């Protein structure tokens, strides 16, 4: 099987070494990535990771793994740690949830590095123009609900490092059909969901609030209104409270053409990657 023997052409490595940013997961000097049991590795990857990272590692609900440099991964040990423990506070589950022992974790880690070594920098699902996407993002209303690098309003999830968190296909769908993604979020897989449950509240005084639930306990509820105001209400002051499970507050982007969506996706995937 072709997995076992892969060497890195120097032409791929050189630009990487010059970038010298975070240490790369790949062995310097173009050493081959050897997988002890390639078929089992592929099977494990597909069964436990493919659902979120794509069967070829091109990303989806999770980021693209088939890339030369994984932003969070300096070496194989760190990669194994991420696979074993997940990334706290994100949609990346630890192996406890996926039932992989140490040997399987190591095998999958090697497979992920191999996926990275197969790709070239442009082999991602991104076809749009990130520069144009940037202009579009800031010209459209996006910043009225999202924060990027401190600019904007936090009605929806912060997008500062969205490029690390989500793959192109997921982002495309988030823009084209936001509500279609919500069933996944009900299972809690999509980070941000519980914080971003849309709600409508009417107080006993007759004030009406539309926005996102930020936090809730037995006696109080906090929400971010659609205009970006933070309100904290006592439940005893609330006359009506509607939790709109399955409802997306993302405006529909019907008025955006396919090219616009692709450009926005291209821009979003750069966020957090320092490019
Ligand atoms: C339920 C979906 C899901 C599954 C299953 C899943 N991941 Fe992830 N993974 C994610 C998400 C989402 C992120 C991004 C976390 C964030 O930053 O918000 C992520 C991040 C990562 C990262 C960090 C990439 C980087 O450097 O930024 C690695 C590596 C990774 N996953 C590997 C794996 C491997 C290997 C498996 C299979 C054992 C796996 N994941 C299974 C959703 C998933
Ligand atoms: C009225 C507020 C609002 C506006 C305007 C808005 N969004 Fe959103 N967005 C949200 C909310 C709320 C969510 C959380 C999930 C949901 O409700 O769909 C979200 C989710 C997203 C996600 C998915 C994030 C994730 O991690 O799952 C992306 C990407 C996104 N928005 C991009 C954009 C872009 C690009 C624009 C401009 C074209 C935009 N949004 C305009 C409120 C908004």
XYZ file of C-alpha atoms and ligand atoms in Angstrom:
361
model
C 0.000 0.000 0.000
C 1.363 3.375 -0.955
C 0.980 4.832 2.522
C 4.149 3.243 3.852
C 6.662 5.027 1.682
C 6.446 8.743 1.374
C 9.320 11.117 1.156
C 9.069 14.850 1.223
C 10.349 16.592 -1.831
C 12.777 19.300 -0.782
C 10.857 21.867 -2.788
C 7.940 21.445 -0.404
C 10.074 21.595 2.677
C 12.127 24.652 1.847
C 9.399 27.271 1.992
C 8.298 25.679 5.239
C 11.714 25.903 6.814
C 11.954 29.498 5.705
C 8.637 30.290 7.342
C 10.105 28.773 10.488
C 6.897 29.670 12.321
C 5.660 27.019 14.781
C 7.783 23.900 14.587
C 6.262 21.605 12.023
C 4.934 18.206 12.783
C 6.906 16.703 9.983
C 10.370 15.439 10.515
C 12.918 17.877 9.166
C 15.080 16.769 6.324
C 12.327 15.091 4.367
C 12.348 11.853 6.334
C 9.683 9.403 5.252
C 6.623 9.023 7.396
C 6.285 5.328 8.054
C 3.033 3.863 9.250
C 3.302 0.513 11.033
C -0.083 -0.755 9.935
C -1.390 1.564 7.216
C -4.692 -0.215 6.683
C -5.597 -0.186 10.341
C -4.476 3.437 10.615
C -6.737 4.462 7.770
C -9.641 2.485 9.182
C -9.219 4.070 12.622
C -8.913 7.542 11.144
C -12.017 7.131 9.013
C -14.041 5.691 11.873
C -13.028 8.186 14.542
C -11.973 11.380 12.794
C -13.357 11.364 9.242
C -16.820 12.407 10.310
C -15.538 15.804 11.466
C -12.244 16.233 9.616
C -13.285 14.628 6.320
C -12.243 11.149 5.133
C -9.338 12.722 3.259
C -8.616 15.217 6.009
C -9.956 18.145 4.025
C -12.042 19.428 6.899
C -15.709 19.825 7.721
C -17.018 20.432 11.172
C -13.378 20.266 12.265
C -10.477 21.966 10.496
C -8.528 20.567 7.571
C -5.902 18.124 8.837
C -4.288 17.437 5.474
C -2.062 20.468 5.619
C 1.649 20.917 5.881
C 1.563 22.745 9.191
C -1.119 22.203 11.805
C -1.224 25.419 13.805
C -1.578 23.698 17.165
C 0.766 20.827 16.559
C 4.512 21.173 17.114
C 5.399 17.479 17.147
C 3.962 13.984 17.288
C 3.811 13.988 21.103
C 1.676 17.104 21.096
C -0.519 15.656 18.359
C -1.053 12.491 20.383
C -1.955 14.655 23.376
C -4.619 16.465 21.354
C -6.051 13.188 20.086
C -6.029 11.640 23.566
C -7.369 14.637 25.514
C -9.221 16.652 22.884
C -9.125 20.452 23.003
C -10.973 21.689 26.067
C -13.862 24.018 25.426
C -14.065 23.164 21.721
C -15.815 20.603 19.544
C -12.658 18.450 19.476
C -13.403 15.404 21.650
C -10.720 13.407 23.446
C -10.054 9.754 22.719
C -11.895 8.805 25.873
C -15.009 9.668 23.927
C -13.852 7.724 20.899
C -12.321 4.776 22.755
C -8.787 4.669 21.402
C -5.951 3.163 23.422
C -2.424 4.641 23.399
C -1.260 2.427 20.573
C -4.268 3.400 18.431
C -3.740 7.080 19.288
C -0.121 6.867 18.115
C -1.179 5.122 14.923
C -3.823 7.732 14.119
C -1.348 10.531 14.877
C 1.098 9.086 12.365
C -1.711 8.832 9.843
C -2.585 12.511 10.353
C 1.063 13.483 9.773
C 1.038 11.325 6.667
C -2.089 13.090 5.419
C -0.282 16.389 5.910
C 2.734 15.181 3.977
C 0.554 14.166 1.025
C -0.823 17.587 0.484
C 0.517 20.676 -1.120
C -0.291 24.069 0.281
C -2.978 24.764 -2.286
C -4.808 21.448 -1.976
C -7.547 22.770 0.252
C -11.207 23.159 -0.541
C -10.786 26.905 -0.837
C -11.342 28.424 -4.261
C -12.317 31.986 -3.379
C -10.300 35.174 -3.146
C -9.472 35.872 0.502
C -8.681 39.537 -0.126
C -12.052 40.142 -1.708
C -13.675 38.094 1.063
C -12.047 40.363 3.628
C -13.508 43.460 1.970
C -16.903 41.809 1.668
C -16.896 40.737 5.294
C -16.254 44.242 6.544
C -18.634 45.846 4.031
C -21.471 43.401 4.782
C -23.134 43.308 8.157
C -21.027 40.496 9.602
C -19.258 42.640 12.201
C -22.584 43.675 13.705
C -22.786 40.147 15.145
C -19.251 38.724 15.116
C -15.915 39.780 16.559
C -12.706 39.408 14.582
C -9.557 40.461 16.440
C -11.406 42.754 18.817
C -13.564 44.456 16.191
C -17.301 43.883 16.040
C -20.100 42.809 18.375
C -20.381 39.450 20.132
C -23.958 38.492 19.269
C -22.759 35.382 17.417
C -19.592 33.335 17.933
C -16.230 35.076 17.793
C -14.522 34.420 14.455
C -10.958 35.529 15.282
C -9.548 31.994 14.902
C -12.398 30.427 12.939
C -9.891 29.238 10.309
C -8.359 26.916 12.905
C -11.682 25.684 14.110
C -13.668 24.982 10.990
C -13.029 23.586 7.543
C -14.073 25.261 4.296
C -17.021 22.947 3.715
C -18.464 23.662 7.147
C -18.036 27.413 6.685
C -19.710 27.263 3.288
C -22.697 25.569 4.844
C -22.713 27.937 7.822
C -23.106 30.802 5.350
C -25.463 29.172 2.865
C -27.817 27.331 5.179
C -27.151 28.267 8.800
C -30.212 26.469 10.137
C -29.199 23.215 8.435
C -26.229 23.014 10.793
C -28.250 23.412 13.935
C -29.436 19.805 14.307
C -25.780 18.852 14.795
C -25.430 21.528 17.413
C -28.265 20.075 19.469
C -26.069 17.163 20.346
C -23.595 19.667 21.725
C -20.945 18.904 19.127
C -20.855 22.379 17.763
C -19.017 24.616 20.138
C -20.833 27.814 20.915
C -24.297 26.359 20.626
C -25.252 26.360 24.248
C -23.975 29.875 24.616
C -25.853 30.940 21.520
C -29.340 29.617 22.005
C -31.645 32.227 20.443
C -34.322 33.481 22.839
C -37.182 35.881 23.092
C -38.053 37.210 26.530
C -40.954 39.395 27.615
C -40.681 40.850 31.129
C -43.571 41.515 33.485
C -43.003 45.214 32.742
C -43.617 44.500 29.055
C -40.015 44.888 27.832
C -39.160 42.586 24.939
C -35.669 41.178 24.385
C -34.524 39.192 21.353
C -31.066 37.709 21.327
C -28.797 34.919 22.451
C -28.682 33.186 25.779
C -25.239 33.642 27.284
C -25.747 31.993 30.635
C -28.522 30.691 32.838
C -28.992 29.413 36.370
C -32.087 28.687 38.458
C -32.809 32.318 39.278
C -31.299 34.469 36.535
C -30.664 34.485 32.826
C -28.153 36.560 30.866
C -28.507 37.375 27.226
C -26.901 39.374 24.454
C -29.532 41.264 22.517
C -29.401 41.521 18.750
C -28.110 45.058 19.091
C -25.205 43.798 21.180
C -26.423 44.876 24.635
C -25.795 42.531 27.566
C -28.820 42.085 29.847
C -29.191 40.101 33.048
C -32.733 39.328 34.143
C -34.227 37.747 37.231
C -36.469 34.882 36.254
C -39.096 36.151 38.688
C -39.353 39.308 36.532
C -39.970 37.351 33.337
C -43.487 36.867 32.001
C -42.659 34.890 28.844
C -39.520 33.105 27.796
C -39.209 31.339 24.466
C -36.096 29.294 23.725
C -35.889 28.971 19.986
C -34.043 25.679 19.725
C -33.168 24.910 16.109
C -33.536 28.512 15.022
C -30.566 30.326 13.544
C -30.050 34.031 14.018
C -27.607 34.148 11.134
C -29.238 36.218 8.419
C -29.725 34.347 5.167
C -27.079 35.165 2.619
C -29.362 34.680 -0.394
C -28.369 38.081 -1.678
C -24.765 36.911 -1.820
C -23.713 35.185 -5.032
C -21.784 31.894 -5.054
C -18.562 33.794 -5.708
C -19.206 36.036 -2.723
C -19.742 33.035 -0.465
C -16.532 31.413 -1.758
C -14.592 34.629 -1.145
C -15.972 34.914 2.384
C -15.048 31.273 3.027
C -11.533 31.963 1.727
C -11.209 34.949 4.077
C -12.611 33.074 7.089
C -10.218 30.157 6.610
C -7.260 32.554 6.907
C -8.418 33.753 10.326
C -6.168 32.394 13.055
C -3.624 31.081 10.586
C -1.610 34.226 10.387
C -1.776 34.410 6.619
C -16.971 15.673 16.751
C -16.086 16.204 15.764
C -14.605 15.825 15.849
C -14.054 14.568 15.893
C -14.775 13.222 15.950
C -12.626 14.764 15.860
N -12.320 16.089 15.815
Fe -10.463 16.915 15.759
N -11.272 18.761 15.896
C -12.616 19.042 15.853
C -12.810 20.467 15.963
C -14.142 21.208 15.959
C -11.519 21.035 16.078
C -11.183 22.512 16.239
C -11.192 22.833 17.704
C -11.223 24.338 17.910
O -10.162 24.945 17.859
O -12.323 24.876 18.101
C -10.572 19.926 16.028
C -9.195 20.084 16.096
C -8.303 19.066 15.874
C -6.864 19.226 15.806
C -6.095 20.518 15.989
C -5.695 21.079 14.641
C -4.908 22.361 14.810
O -3.684 22.301 14.885
O -5.535 23.421 14.897
C -6.340 17.996 15.551
C -4.876 17.647 15.362
C -7.444 17.071 15.464
N -8.617 17.752 15.678
C -7.306 15.717 15.200
C -8.343 14.800 15.291
C -8.185 13.378 15.156
C -6.888 12.679 14.794
C -9.417 12.823 15.364
C -9.782 11.349 15.403
C -9.127 10.567 16.452
C -10.354 13.900 15.619
N -9.666 15.076 15.563
C -11.704 13.727 15.861
C -13.650 18.141 15.742
C -13.510 16.775 15.797
C -27.799 39.071 13.254
C -26.532 38.575 13.704
C -25.570 37.932 12.697
C -25.061 38.490 11.511
C -25.374 39.820 10.887
C -24.114 37.505 11.000
N -24.066 36.411 11.817
Fe -22.897 34.791 11.596
N -23.769 33.893 13.212
C -24.683 34.508 14.051
C -25.056 33.569 15.096
C -26.029 33.845 16.217
C -24.356 32.371 14.862
C -24.401 31.100 15.743
C -25.140 29.957 15.121
C -26.447 30.262 14.494
O -27.357 30.793 15.150
O -26.565 29.986 13.273
C -23.549 32.619 13.661
C -22.704 31.695 13.096
C -21.763 31.995 12.101
C -20.732 31.095 11.637
C -20.472 29.692 12.155
C -19.554 29.756 13.321
C -19.321 28.404 13.930
O -18.284 28.234 14.600
O -20.152 27.522 13.781
C -20.028 31.769 10.672
C -18.836 31.240 9.898
C -20.621 33.066 10.515
N -21.679 33.170 11.402
C -20.193 34.028 9.608
C -20.886 35.196 9.315
C -20.568 36.083 8.210
C -19.430 35.891 7.226
C -21.494 37.099 8.247
C -21.657 38.256 7.254
C -21.984 37.867 5.895
C -22.363 36.848 9.403
N -21.961 35.682 10.017
C -23.401 37.669 9.821
C -25.167 35.789 13.938
C -24.942 36.640 12.874
